[in-house]
Structure formats: structure tokens, C-alpha cells
Short mmCIF file of C-alpha atoms in Angstrom, two decimals:
data_model
loop_
_atom_site.label_atom_id
_atom_site.label_comp_id
_atom_site.label_asym_id
_atom_site.label_seq_id
_atom_site.Cartn_x
_atom_site.Cartn_y
_atom_site.Cartn_z
CA MET O 1 57.57 35.12 141.11
CA PRO O 2 54.15 33.54 140.81
CA THR O 3 53.08 31.67 143.85
CA GLN O 4 51.13 28.52 143.83
CA VAL O 5 47.61 28.97 145.04
CA THR O 6 46.05 26.05 146.79
CA ALA O 7 42.35 25.73 146.27
CA THR O 8 40.44 25.84 149.49
CA THR O 9 37.92 23.12 149.99
CA GLY O 10 35.46 22.28 152.68
CA PRO O 11 35.69 19.19 154.81
CA VAL O 12 35.04 16.00 152.95
CA ARG O 13 34.13 12.45 153.91
CA TYR O 14 35.57 9.59 151.94
CA MET O 15 32.96 7.09 150.90
CA GLN O 16 34.17 4.02 149.05
CA GLY O 17 37.26 6.01 148.06
CA ILE O 18 35.26 8.97 146.76
CA ALA O 19 35.46 12.39 148.44
CA VAL O 20 32.01 13.73 149.24
CA PRO O 21 31.35 17.08 150.95
CA ALA O 22 30.77 16.24 154.59
CA GLU O 23 27.70 18.44 154.81
CA SER O 24 26.12 16.50 151.92
CA VAL O 25 25.78 13.32 153.92
CA ARG O 26 22.22 13.64 155.17
CA PRO O 27 20.50 10.25 154.94
CA PRO O 28 16.97 11.31 156.01
CA GLU O 29 16.88 14.12 153.46
CA PHE O 30 18.31 11.85 150.77
CA PHE O 31 15.61 9.24 151.20
CA ALA O 32 12.94 11.93 151.21
CA ARG O 33 14.12 13.47 147.96
CA THR O 34 15.69 10.70 145.87
CA ARG O 35 14.01 9.00 142.92
CA ARG O 36 14.39 5.35 142.00
CA ARG O 37 15.53 4.73 138.48
CA THR O 38 15.56 1.40 136.65
CA PHE O 39 18.16 1.84 133.98
CA ASN O 40 18.98 -0.20 130.91
CA GLU O 41 22.77 -0.56 130.73
CA GLY O 42 22.52 -2.23 127.36
CA SER O 43 21.87 -5.48 125.56
CA GLN O 44 24.81 -7.33 124.06
CA THR O 45 25.17 -10.30 121.80
CA TRP O 46 25.99 -13.25 123.98
CA ASN O 47 29.65 -14.06 123.39
CA GLY O 48 29.27 -17.82 123.49
CA PHE O 49 30.39 -20.64 125.74
CA GLY O 50 33.64 -19.77 127.47
CA GLY O 51 33.26 -16.17 126.36
CA GLN O 52 32.87 -12.99 128.31
CA ASN O 53 30.46 -10.06 128.38
CA THR O 54 31.34 -6.82 130.15
CA TRP O 55 29.39 -3.71 131.05
CA GLU O 56 31.00 -0.49 132.21
CA LEU O 57 28.09 0.99 134.08
CA LYS O 58 26.93 4.54 133.48
CA LYS O 59 28.47 6.93 135.99
CA SER O 60 25.40 8.39 137.54
CA ASP O 61 23.34 8.09 140.70
CA ILE O 62 23.75 5.50 143.44
CA ILE O 63 23.62 1.88 142.33
CA ALA O 64 21.82 -0.69 144.46
CA ALA O 65 21.48 -3.74 142.22
CA ALA O 66 22.03 -5.07 138.73
CA ILE O 67 19.84 -7.60 136.95
CA ILE O 68 21.40 -9.75 134.26
CA ARG O 69 19.16 -11.51 131.81
CA PHE O 70 19.98 -14.09 129.15
CA GLN O 71 17.40 -14.51 126.46
CA GLY O 72 18.04 -16.96 123.67
CA SER O 73 17.33 -20.16 121.89
CA LEU O 74 18.74 -23.63 122.57
CA THR O 75 18.82 -26.20 119.79
CA VAL O 76 19.50 -29.81 120.73
CA THR O 77 20.54 -32.20 117.98
CA PRO O 78 21.26 -35.71 119.30
CA GLY O 79 21.83 -37.19 115.83
CA THR O 80 23.00 -40.74 116.32
CA GLY O 81 24.63 -39.81 119.61
CA SER O 82 23.14 -38.21 122.71
CA VAL O 83 22.88 -34.88 124.48
CA ALA O 84 22.60 -34.43 128.23
CA THR O 85 22.79 -31.42 130.49
CA THR O 86 24.96 -31.28 133.57
CA ALA O 87 23.87 -29.72 136.85
CA ARG O 88 25.68 -26.55 135.81
CA TRP O 89 22.81 -25.95 133.43
CA PRO O 90 21.11 -23.52 133.48
CA TYR O 91 22.12 -21.10 136.22
CA ASP O 92 25.85 -21.78 136.34
CA MET O 93 25.93 -20.85 132.67
CA LEU O 94 27.34 -17.71 134.28
CA LYS O 95 30.55 -19.21 135.60
CA ALA O 96 31.51 -16.03 137.41
CA VAL O 97 29.88 -12.64 137.78
CA ARG O 98 32.32 -10.03 138.98
CA PHE O 99 31.62 -6.49 140.06
CA THR O 100 34.40 -3.98 140.60
CA ALA O 101 33.68 -0.66 142.31
CA ASN O 102 35.84 2.31 143.16
CA GLY O 103 39.08 0.43 143.44
CA ALA O 104 37.67 -2.45 145.44
CA SER O 105 38.00 -5.22 142.91
CA ASN O 106 35.53 -8.07 142.80
CA VAL O 107 33.32 -7.10 145.73
CA ILE O 108 30.89 -9.46 144.07
CA ASN O 109 32.41 -12.62 142.62
CA ALA O 110 30.15 -15.65 142.38
CA SER O 111 28.62 -18.03 139.88
CA GLY O 112 25.07 -17.74 138.58
CA LEU O 113 23.60 -20.42 140.83
CA LYS O 114 25.03 -18.76 143.95
CA LEU O 115 23.42 -15.50 142.86
CA LYS O 116 20.04 -17.26 142.53
CA LEU O 117 20.52 -18.64 146.03
CA ARG O 118 21.32 -15.24 147.45
CA GLU O 119 18.17 -13.75 145.96
CA MET O 120 16.12 -16.44 147.66
CA GLN O 121 17.93 -15.91 150.94
CA LYS O 122 17.58 -12.17 151.11
CA ARG O 123 14.25 -11.24 149.59
CA ASP O 124 11.40 -12.29 151.85
CA ASN O 125 8.82 -12.00 149.08
CA CYS O 126 10.79 -14.24 146.71
CA ASN O 127 9.97 -17.95 146.61
CA ASP O 128 9.95 -20.83 144.16
CA ARG O 129 6.83 -22.63 145.41
CA GLY O 130 5.12 -24.37 142.53
CA ILE O 131 7.64 -23.44 139.86
CA VAL O 132 8.05 -26.66 137.88
CA ASN O 133 11.36 -27.67 136.34
CA THR O 134 13.17 -30.91 135.66
CA PHE O 135 16.28 -31.96 137.53
CA GLY O 136 17.94 -35.33 137.11
CA GLY O 137 15.06 -36.47 134.91
CA THR O 138 12.52 -35.81 137.68
CA SER O 139 10.02 -32.99 137.67
CA TYR O 140 10.11 -30.78 140.77
CA ASN O 141 7.83 -27.97 141.83
CA GLN O 142 9.78 -26.98 144.95
CA GLY O 143 13.34 -25.81 145.45
CA THR O 144 14.18 -25.05 141.83
CA LEU O 145 15.23 -21.45 142.69
CA ALA O 146 13.39 -20.46 139.53
CA SER O 147 10.77 -17.82 138.81
CA ALA O 148 7.68 -18.34 136.70
CA SER O 149 8.98 -15.75 134.25
CA GLU O 150 12.06 -17.87 133.55
CA SER O 151 12.53 -20.74 131.13
CA TRP O 152 15.27 -23.32 131.46
CA GLY O 153 14.70 -24.61 127.94
CA VAL O 154 15.64 -28.14 128.93
CA GLY O 155 15.98 -29.80 132.29
CA SER O 156 19.08 -29.66 134.44
CA ASN O 157 21.29 -32.70 134.96
CA THR O 158 19.05 -34.56 132.54
CA SER O 159 20.13 -37.16 129.99
CA ALA O 160 18.80 -38.24 126.60
CA LEU O 161 17.42 -34.90 125.55
CA GLY O 162 15.28 -35.04 122.46
CA ALA O 163 15.84 -33.05 119.31
CA GLY O 164 14.26 -29.63 119.27
CA THR O 165 14.59 -25.93 119.85
CA SER O 166 13.46 -24.27 123.04
CA ASN O 167 13.46 -20.76 124.46
CA VAL O 168 15.82 -19.96 127.29
CA ASP O 169 15.11 -16.99 129.53
CA LEU O 170 17.12 -16.63 132.71
CA TYR O 171 17.60 -13.89 135.29
CA TRP O 172 20.24 -13.25 137.90
CA VAL O 173 20.40 -10.41 140.42
CA VAL O 174 23.78 -8.98 141.35
CA PRO O 175 23.39 -7.81 144.95
CA ILE O 176 25.44 -4.64 144.95
CA ALA O 177 23.70 -3.23 148.03
CA GLU O 178 23.19 -5.62 150.90
CA ASP O 179 19.83 -4.03 151.51
CA GLU O 180 17.90 -2.37 148.71
CA VAL O 181 15.65 -0.63 151.22
CA ASP O 182 18.17 1.37 153.23
CA LEU O 183 20.92 1.05 150.57
CA SER O 184 23.57 -0.40 152.87
CA GLY O 185 26.50 -1.18 150.58
CA ALA O 186 25.12 0.75 147.60
CA ILE O 187 27.71 2.35 145.36
CA PHE O 188 28.19 6.07 144.74
CA ALA O 189 28.60 6.30 141.00
CA ALA O 190 28.22 9.95 140.03
CA THR O 191 31.86 10.81 139.57
CA SER O 192 34.35 10.33 136.80
CA SER O 193 36.84 8.82 139.25
CA THR O 194 34.77 5.71 139.77
CA ASP O 195 35.33 2.42 138.05
CA LEU O 196 32.15 0.39 137.89
CA THR O 197 32.33 -2.76 135.85
CA ILE O 198 30.26 -5.91 135.69
CA GLN O 199 32.09 -8.74 134.01
CA VAL O 200 30.42 -12.06 133.25
CA ASP O 201 32.47 -15.15 132.42
CA MET O 202 30.52 -17.86 130.63
CA GLU O 203 30.87 -21.55 131.40
CA THR O 204 32.25 -23.80 128.71
CA ALA O 205 29.97 -26.07 126.67
CA ALA O 206 31.83 -29.11 128.00
CA ASN O 207 30.82 -28.24 131.56
CA LEU O 208 27.20 -27.56 130.66
CA PHE O 209 26.49 -30.47 128.30
CA ASN O 210 27.56 -34.08 127.88
CA LEU O 211 27.68 -34.97 124.23
CA THR O 212 28.28 -38.39 122.74
CA GLY O 213 28.63 -39.40 119.11
CA ASN O 214 27.56 -36.63 116.81
CA GLY O 215 25.24 -35.07 119.37
CA ALA O 216 25.37 -31.29 119.32
CA VAL O 217 23.88 -28.22 120.96
CA SER O 218 23.65 -24.67 119.79
CA LEU O 219 22.83 -21.70 121.99
CA THR O 220 22.39 -18.17 120.67
CA GLY O 221 20.96 -15.08 122.25
CA ASN O 222 21.43 -11.74 123.92
CA ILE O 223 22.52 -10.83 127.39
CA GLN O 224 21.19 -7.72 129.05
CA CYS O 225 22.03 -5.68 132.12
CA THR O 226 19.58 -3.52 134.03
CA THR O 227 20.62 -1.49 137.05
CA VAL O 228 18.48 -0.20 139.87
CA LYS O 229 19.71 3.24 140.86
CA TYR O 230 18.71 6.14 143.06
CA SER O 231 19.10 9.73 141.94
CA ILE O 232 21.30 12.10 143.90
CA PRO O 233 19.01 15.00 144.83
CA ILE O 234 19.83 18.64 145.50
CA GLY O 235 19.08 19.64 149.05
CA SER O 236 17.55 22.80 150.39
CA ASP O 237 21.01 24.40 150.64
CA GLY O 238 21.73 23.83 146.96
CA GLN O 239 24.25 21.04 147.65
CA ILE O 240 23.92 17.41 146.67
CA VAL O 241 22.53 15.09 149.31
CA VAL O 242 23.70 11.51 149.75
CA PRO O 243 23.04 8.72 152.25
CA ASP O 244 25.78 7.09 154.31
CA LEU O 245 27.70 5.15 151.70
CA SER O 246 30.64 4.17 153.85
CA LEU O 247 29.96 0.44 153.50
CA PHE O 248 30.96 -2.17 150.98
CA HIS O 249 28.91 -5.30 150.50
CA SER O 250 30.80 -8.40 149.41
CA TYR O 251 29.62 -11.76 148.10
CA ILE O 252 32.54 -14.01 147.30
CA GLN O 253 32.61 -17.62 146.15
CA SER O 254 35.46 -20.02 146.88
CA ARG O 255 36.14 -23.64 146.08
CA THR O 256 38.29 -26.36 147.53
CA THR O 257 38.82 -29.99 146.65
CA GLN O 258 40.39 -30.87 150.00
CA LEU O 259 37.51 -33.13 150.97
CA GLY O 260 37.08 -36.59 152.39
CA THR O 261 34.45 -38.61 154.17
CA GLY O 262 34.16 -37.64 157.80
CA GLY O 263 34.59 -34.13 159.13
CA ASN O 264 36.02 -31.42 156.87
CA GLU O 265 36.93 -28.05 158.29
CA VAL O 266 36.94 -25.51 155.48
CA ARG O 267 38.70 -22.26 156.30
CA LEU O 268 36.65 -19.16 155.46
CA ILE O 269 38.88 -16.82 153.53
CA GLY O 270 39.18 -13.07 153.63
CA GLN O 271 38.84 -12.78 157.36
CA GLY O 272 39.75 -9.41 158.79
CA ALA O 273 39.05 -6.87 161.49
CA GLY O 274 36.18 -4.59 160.66
CA LYS O 275 34.32 -7.16 158.59
CA THR O 276 30.97 -8.62 159.54
CA LEU O 277 29.86 -12.01 158.24
CA LEU O 278 26.17 -12.10 157.35
CA ARG O 279 25.82 -15.61 155.96
CA THR O 280 27.80 -18.45 154.46
CA SER O 281 26.40 -21.10 152.12
CA PHE O 282 27.88 -24.17 150.49
CA GLN O 283 27.36 -27.08 148.11
CA VAL O 284 29.38 -30.25 147.63
CA TRP O 285 29.77 -31.19 143.97
CA ASN O 286 30.57 -34.84 143.43
CA GLY O 287 30.66 -37.47 140.69
CA ALA O 288 32.24 -38.22 137.33
CA THR O 289 29.99 -35.51 135.93
CA PRO O 290 29.79 -33.44 139.09
CA ALA O 291 26.36 -32.69 140.54
CA PRO O 292 25.43 -31.28 143.94
CA LEU O 293 24.93 -33.75 146.75
CA ALA O 294 21.41 -33.32 148.07
CA MET O 295 21.31 -31.87 151.55
CA ASN O 296 20.11 -34.82 153.63
CA ALA O 297 21.27 -37.16 156.36
CA THR O 298 22.38 -39.79 153.84
CA ASN O 299 25.03 -37.45 152.48
CA PHE O 300 25.79 -35.08 155.34
CA GLY O 301 26.49 -35.63 159.02
CA GLU O 302 27.33 -32.85 161.45
CA ILE O 303 27.44 -29.36 159.96
CA ALA O 304 28.64 -26.37 161.94
CA TRP O 305 30.70 -23.23 161.94
CA ARG O 306 33.63 -22.97 164.23
CA TYR O 307 36.35 -20.56 165.36
CA GLY O 308 39.25 -20.45 167.76
CA SER O 309 40.35 -23.86 168.93
CA ASN O 310 36.94 -25.44 169.06
CA GLU O 311 34.26 -22.81 169.62
CA THR O 312 31.17 -24.15 167.81
CA PRO O 313 28.17 -21.83 168.24
CA ASP O 314 25.84 -23.42 165.64
CA ASP O 315 25.94 -27.19 165.34
CA TYR O 316 23.47 -29.07 163.13
CA LEU O 317 23.00 -32.78 163.68
CA ASP O 318 22.93 -33.70 159.98
CA GLY O 319 21.90 -32.54 156.53
CA ASP O 320 18.21 -33.16 157.18
CA VAL O 321 18.19 -30.77 160.12
CA LEU O 322 20.03 -28.02 158.26
CA ARG O 323 17.77 -28.44 155.21
CA HIS O 324 14.67 -27.99 157.35
CA ILE O 325 16.05 -24.98 159.21
CA ASN O 326 17.05 -23.38 155.91
CA GLU O 327 13.60 -23.93 154.43
CA ARG O 328 12.07 -22.45 157.57
CA ILE O 329 13.93 -19.16 157.24
CA TYR O 330 14.02 -18.85 153.43
CA ASN O 331 10.62 -20.24 152.42
CA SER O 332 12.48 -22.28 149.81
CA ASP O 333 13.84 -25.82 149.92
CA ILE O 334 17.35 -24.77 148.91
CA GLY O 335 18.87 -28.11 149.90
CA GLY O 336 16.50 -30.55 148.21
CA ILE O 337 17.64 -30.22 144.60
CA TRP O 338 20.61 -27.91 144.54
CA GLY O 339 22.09 -29.27 147.75
CA PHE O 340 22.69 -25.92 149.40
CA GLY O 341 23.32 -25.60 153.08
CA ALA O 342 23.43 -22.16 154.64
CA ILE O 343 24.33 -20.79 158.03
CA ASP O 344 22.62 -17.43 158.21
CA PHE O 345 23.44 -14.71 160.70
CA ALA O 346 21.31 -11.97 159.19
CA ALA O 347 17.96 -13.48 158.24
CA GLU O 348 16.31 -12.81 161.56
CA ASN O 349 18.36 -10.16 163.35
CA ALA O 350 21.74 -9.17 162.02
CA PHE O 351 22.42 -6.89 164.97
CA ARG O 352 22.04 -9.86 167.27
CA ASP O 353 23.56 -12.66 165.19
CA ALA O 354 26.10 -11.21 162.74
CA VAL O 355 29.63 -12.46 163.25
CA ASP O 356 32.44 -10.00 163.92
CA MET O 357 35.25 -11.52 161.87
CA GLY O 358 37.77 -9.55 163.88
CA THR O 359 37.02 -11.47 167.05
CA THR O 360 36.51 -14.96 165.65
CA SER O 361 39.96 -16.19 164.71
CA ASP O 362 40.37 -19.11 162.33
CA LEU O 363 36.76 -18.93 161.22
CA ARG O 364 35.77 -22.16 159.48
CA LEU O 365 32.94 -24.28 158.23
CA LEU O 366 32.54 -27.88 159.40
CA VAL O 367 31.02 -30.18 156.77
CA THR O 368 30.82 -33.88 157.59
CA LEU O 369 30.39 -36.25 154.66
CA GLN O 370 28.90 -39.60 155.60
CA ASN O 371 31.07 -42.67 155.19
CA GLY O 372 28.62 -44.16 152.69
CA VAL O 373 29.23 -41.36 150.19
CA THR O 374 31.55 -42.37 147.35
CA LEU O 375 33.63 -39.37 146.47
CA SER O 376 34.76 -38.62 142.94
CA ASN O 377 35.97 -35.23 141.82
CA ALA O 378 34.48 -33.91 145.04
CA ALA O 379 34.69 -30.20 145.70
CA ILE O 380 32.99 -27.86 148.11
CA GLU O 381 31.87 -24.52 146.71
CA TYR O 382 31.02 -21.95 149.33
CA VAL O 383 30.12 -18.31 149.42
CA GLN O 384 30.59 -15.72 152.10
CA GLU O 385 28.51 -12.60 152.37
CA THR O 386 30.10 -9.81 154.36
CA ILE O 387 29.65 -6.11 154.94
CA PHE O 388 32.42 -3.79 156.03
CA GLN O 389 33.57 -0.20 156.16
CA ALA O 390 35.27 0.88 152.97
CA GLY O 391 38.98 0.58 153.57
CA ALA O 392 38.78 -2.55 155.66
CA GLY O 393 39.57 -4.60 152.55
CA SER O 394 37.50 -6.90 150.45
CA MET J 1 17.70 22.28 157.24
CA SER J 2 16.75 19.12 158.98
CA VAL J 3 14.10 16.99 157.39
CA SER J 4 11.72 15.23 159.69
CA THR J 5 10.87 11.74 158.61
CA ALA J 6 8.94 8.91 160.14
CA TRP J 7 11.35 6.43 158.61
CA ALA J 8 14.59 6.39 160.57
CA VAL J 9 17.63 5.43 158.54
CA PRO J 10 19.47 2.76 160.50
CA SER J 11 23.15 3.20 161.18
CA PRO J 12 25.54 0.32 160.39
CA LEU J 13 26.00 -0.16 164.11
CA SER J 14 22.32 -0.37 164.91
CA LYS J 15 21.65 -2.65 161.95
CA TYR J 16 24.59 -5.04 161.83
CA GLY J 17 26.23 -4.88 165.23
CA GLY J 18 29.13 -7.29 164.84
CA ALA J 19 32.34 -5.61 163.81
CA PHE J 20 30.71 -2.20 163.98
CA MET J 21 30.64 -2.61 167.76
CA SER J 22 34.43 -2.70 167.79
CA PRO J 23 36.53 0.46 167.98
CA ALA J 24 36.78 2.21 164.64
CA SER J 25 39.50 0.86 162.46
CA THR J 26 42.53 3.09 161.98
CA THR J 27 45.15 3.31 159.31
CA ALA J 28 48.56 1.78 159.71
CA ASP J 29 50.03 5.26 160.17
CA ASN J 30 48.38 5.99 163.45
CA SER J 31 47.93 2.53 164.84
CA PRO J 32 49.61 1.96 168.19
CA LEU J 33 52.19 -0.75 168.37
CA ALA J 34 50.96 -4.04 169.65
CA GLN J 35 51.87 -5.02 173.19
CA VAL J 36 54.96 -7.21 173.10
CA ALA J 37 56.93 -9.07 175.70
CA GLY J 38 60.47 -7.82 176.32
CA PRO J 39 62.39 -4.97 177.91
CA GLY J 40 60.45 -1.77 177.87
CA VAL J 41 61.60 1.81 177.57
CA ASP J 42 62.77 3.25 180.93
CA HIS J 43 60.51 6.18 181.61
CA SER J 44 61.92 6.92 185.16
CA ALA J 45 63.11 10.49 185.75
CA SER J 46 66.79 11.50 185.83
CA ARG J 47 68.39 11.49 189.27
CA LEU J 48 69.21 15.17 188.73
CA SER J 49 65.55 15.99 188.24
CA PRO J 50 63.35 17.13 191.14
CA SER J 51 60.96 14.43 189.92
CA SER J 52 63.38 11.77 191.10
CA PRO J 53 63.26 10.59 194.72
CA MET J 54 67.06 10.25 194.61
CA PHE J 55 67.35 14.01 194.00
CA TRP J 56 65.70 14.71 197.32
CA VAL J 57 67.71 12.04 199.14
CA GLY J 58 70.86 13.78 197.93
CA ALA J 59 69.53 17.17 198.90
CA ALA J 60 68.71 15.98 202.40
CA LEU J 61 72.17 14.41 202.75
CA LEU J 62 73.92 17.59 201.68
CA GLY J 63 71.86 19.59 204.10
CA ALA J 64 72.66 17.29 206.98
CA VAL J 65 76.41 17.24 206.24
CA GLY J 66 76.42 21.00 205.75
CA LEU J 67 75.05 21.57 209.24
CA ALA J 68 77.87 19.49 210.68
CA ALA J 69 80.48 21.24 208.48
CA MET J 70 82.78 19.64 205.99
CA SER J 71 86.40 20.05 205.03
CA THR J 72 88.89 18.27 202.83
CA THR J 73 92.54 18.51 201.88
CA VAL J 74 94.22 17.28 198.77
CA ARG J 75 98.01 17.02 198.38
CA VAL J 76 99.75 16.14 195.13
CA GLY J 77 103.58 16.43 195.52
CA PRO J 78 104.48 19.93 196.71
CA VAL J 79 101.05 21.27 195.89
CA ARG J 80 98.49 21.29 198.66
CA ALA J 81 94.94 22.43 198.40
CA SER J 82 92.23 22.52 200.92
CA ALA J 83 88.61 23.49 201.09
CA SER J 84 86.20 23.82 203.93
CA VAL J 85 82.60 24.63 204.57
CA GLY J 86 81.22 25.72 207.88
CA ASP J 87 83.24 26.05 211.06
CA ALA J 88 85.71 23.23 210.51
#
């Protein structure tokens, strides 16, 4: 009778659900031998407002980041009516960018504007000083979160747009790795068992533009995806060499409409043992046509993060104070136009400041809205950036 | 072969601290049960085991009685039985 023969294998380490020979995990040798590759994942026809574009990334190398670019043409035709943009234009044109890797679904799930914020928060050499754009009918050269190589086409949150056609060129970076230098959170992609997908949901025209009468807009273009990867080298023993890829990096956006004037404690979701919180950022959208409330003392009172019954390690007096502290660490006025507030535990020293979510029960954000603020359709949109060992859950 | 490099690759612990300072997470299969209030399992040794103090109390008692001798008689109807140890 034939007997079943079990293949003998060497010890393996599981990294992000993928078995890798244990002896192949040699970070110093990997970084000495690897080669950076900037890879075009393909250009697609933009699938329109409310549509969706998806890339199944090539299964090779180790992926650290993806860059999404929209390049197109916007035609505004007011006719006898009018055309206005909302504050969702231009960056929240990407309503949700979702990245799924190796069975961990949606480790990245955030809108376009939150991705622009994250780029400004993380990259020290990235700033928006002197980049001029229009918001609310006013020209700003600080805090636009834009790059000089971008073009908004028309201003954001701006009414009475004139007839014409303008170029639109926008970039977003999907932060797959938390750190593109040491590749913490990068994804091992060189196996057929991986599932690496970037899915982009587009915002609807109604949420990007306010049209009256026979006013109309038309947007056409292409959307492209470029990944930044690192080759998997062969070591001196003839085996592949990889860095320590045991981490997942997560950037998740949430939204709640449970808001009122006075103090609001917003529960941070996805808390779990083994997860480390690096930063949390938020905006409050308010108004008949919602726009972000500027981060200042007129709109915001006390802002803090809190856990347990009433443990409040960081407590900011009001929106002015948080705006200044944010600008100090990011070199960008993230609160002036887009109304972002951020509590950052990783900008200076993550080892010292990062929050162990396993020991901070009932983790929550305190956002105080001043009594003078008239709320209408108010919602708080917040993002949490965490890093954790694969298997701890996303 | 080890590769010498001037650039040290940071470990998650040395870079992020936080949750990486905690004991390594384990799967549900080998996680110990959480401490709960309530009656616990009795881990004391059997009284017939030499590990039990009562075993040695009994042994000492038997020894003492044995030195003094012991006898007993049982009678059930016409049947009579007796047993004795020592000089009784």
C-alpha cells in the first residue's frame, strides 16, 4: 500500500500570514542588498462620480507605499444657474481609499483629504508653505495641504464659479508602510497566496458640487497608481533575504454624528491588546453644505484624549492652542483651512509617547464645541493610525 | 554570513515601545484562563498520600496504640470473633 509522504520543511516564520523561511529574515543583509523600485501599476479611465477604480497590485517585492494620481479636465458651465464647489473638492474626491493585504482587510481605509493630512504629518520634508489655492472664495498660501505640482482646477468651497475648462492634477499617497525608511508595516508581496488590492471609491457629484438652475460640471480623466517597492534579494547562502515584516500598519477613518455643543467624548474604535496608537486626527464638518470648522478658539474649547474613568494625559485649552502645537510639529497649518486637529504620539519619539491600546481602556477623544457654534448636519470625522503585530487584528 | 552595517535596523520594541513592551500576544488556544472569583480547584494531597500531614498523624497514632497493644471482640449471635495485637 502506498504511504503518504510528508514533505519536510525547515522552520518558518509567519509574516502577515505568509510563511517565510526563518533563516531568511535578516534585516541588515536585506537593507544592504535590496533595490528600490518605483513601479507603474497602471493607468485607468476614471470611472466617474460615485464610481470605483480598483488595482490588484503586482505580486512581487515588498510594498512600502502607493501613489494615486488623478489627471483630468474640469469643465464648468453655469448657464443661467450657478456652480459652486463644496469643501469635499478636491481631495475628498476620493471618498474612500481601501487597501487589503494578506487577509487583513482594509488596513488602510480613509478619504483623500485624510491621506493628504497623513502625508503632511509623517514626512518631515513635506510642507505646503507658499502653495496658493482658493478656499471659501479666499486665496490662501498656507495650510492648503497641496503641492506645487498639483492643480485643483477650481477653488474649494467656492461659489459662483465662472464658465471654463481647467486642468485638474491631484496626488494622494497611500501609506502602506508606517515608515518608508525602515519599512515598518511594509507588505510582503512576492507570493501567489497574497491578496493585495487598492480600491478607490469616488465621491458623488452632489457632494462635490452645488448646482442650481441649468448649471453643470463635467470631469473626465485618468487615474493612475504607482507603487514604491523593494526587491527581495538573494543572500550569500542562496536563500531569499527579507526584513522583519511582522507588523501591519493601519490608518482607519471613522465618522459619528453624535455631536452637540459642549464636551463630546468620541470613542476610538478598534482598540485591542497588542496595538499601538501613533496618532489620531479629526475634523468637524458642519453646515447645510458641510464644511470643516476651522480649528480655533471660536469653534473649539477643550480638546483632549482620555482613557479609563478620567485619565487625561494631553489636554489642550482650546482650538487655538492645538492649532499652534500642530503647526509646530508638522510645519503646516493643518487647522487653519481644513480644520484638522491632531494628537500625535509618534512625531517626536514614538518609543516614548506611543499609546499601548491594551492598557488604556475606553480610549476616547474629547472635543468641546463652543456654545456659540450653530450645529447643522454636524459630524466628526476622525482617523486613527496604529501599528501592530500581524494577528492582533486590524 | 552576517553583514556588518553602520545602519542598525530598529526593532518594533525599540522604535515604538507601547504595546510592544507588553508580553507577546498568544493565541486563544494557549492563553491561560483569566483569574476569576469563586471556588477554586482543591489541590491538597489525599490523606492516604505521604504528602498529606494527616497521613503522618495517622501513622504516629497507630504506632503509639501498637506499643500499648490493642484487642477487640465482635459477637453476632452465636458467632464470636476476636483479634488482638501485642500482649493483650
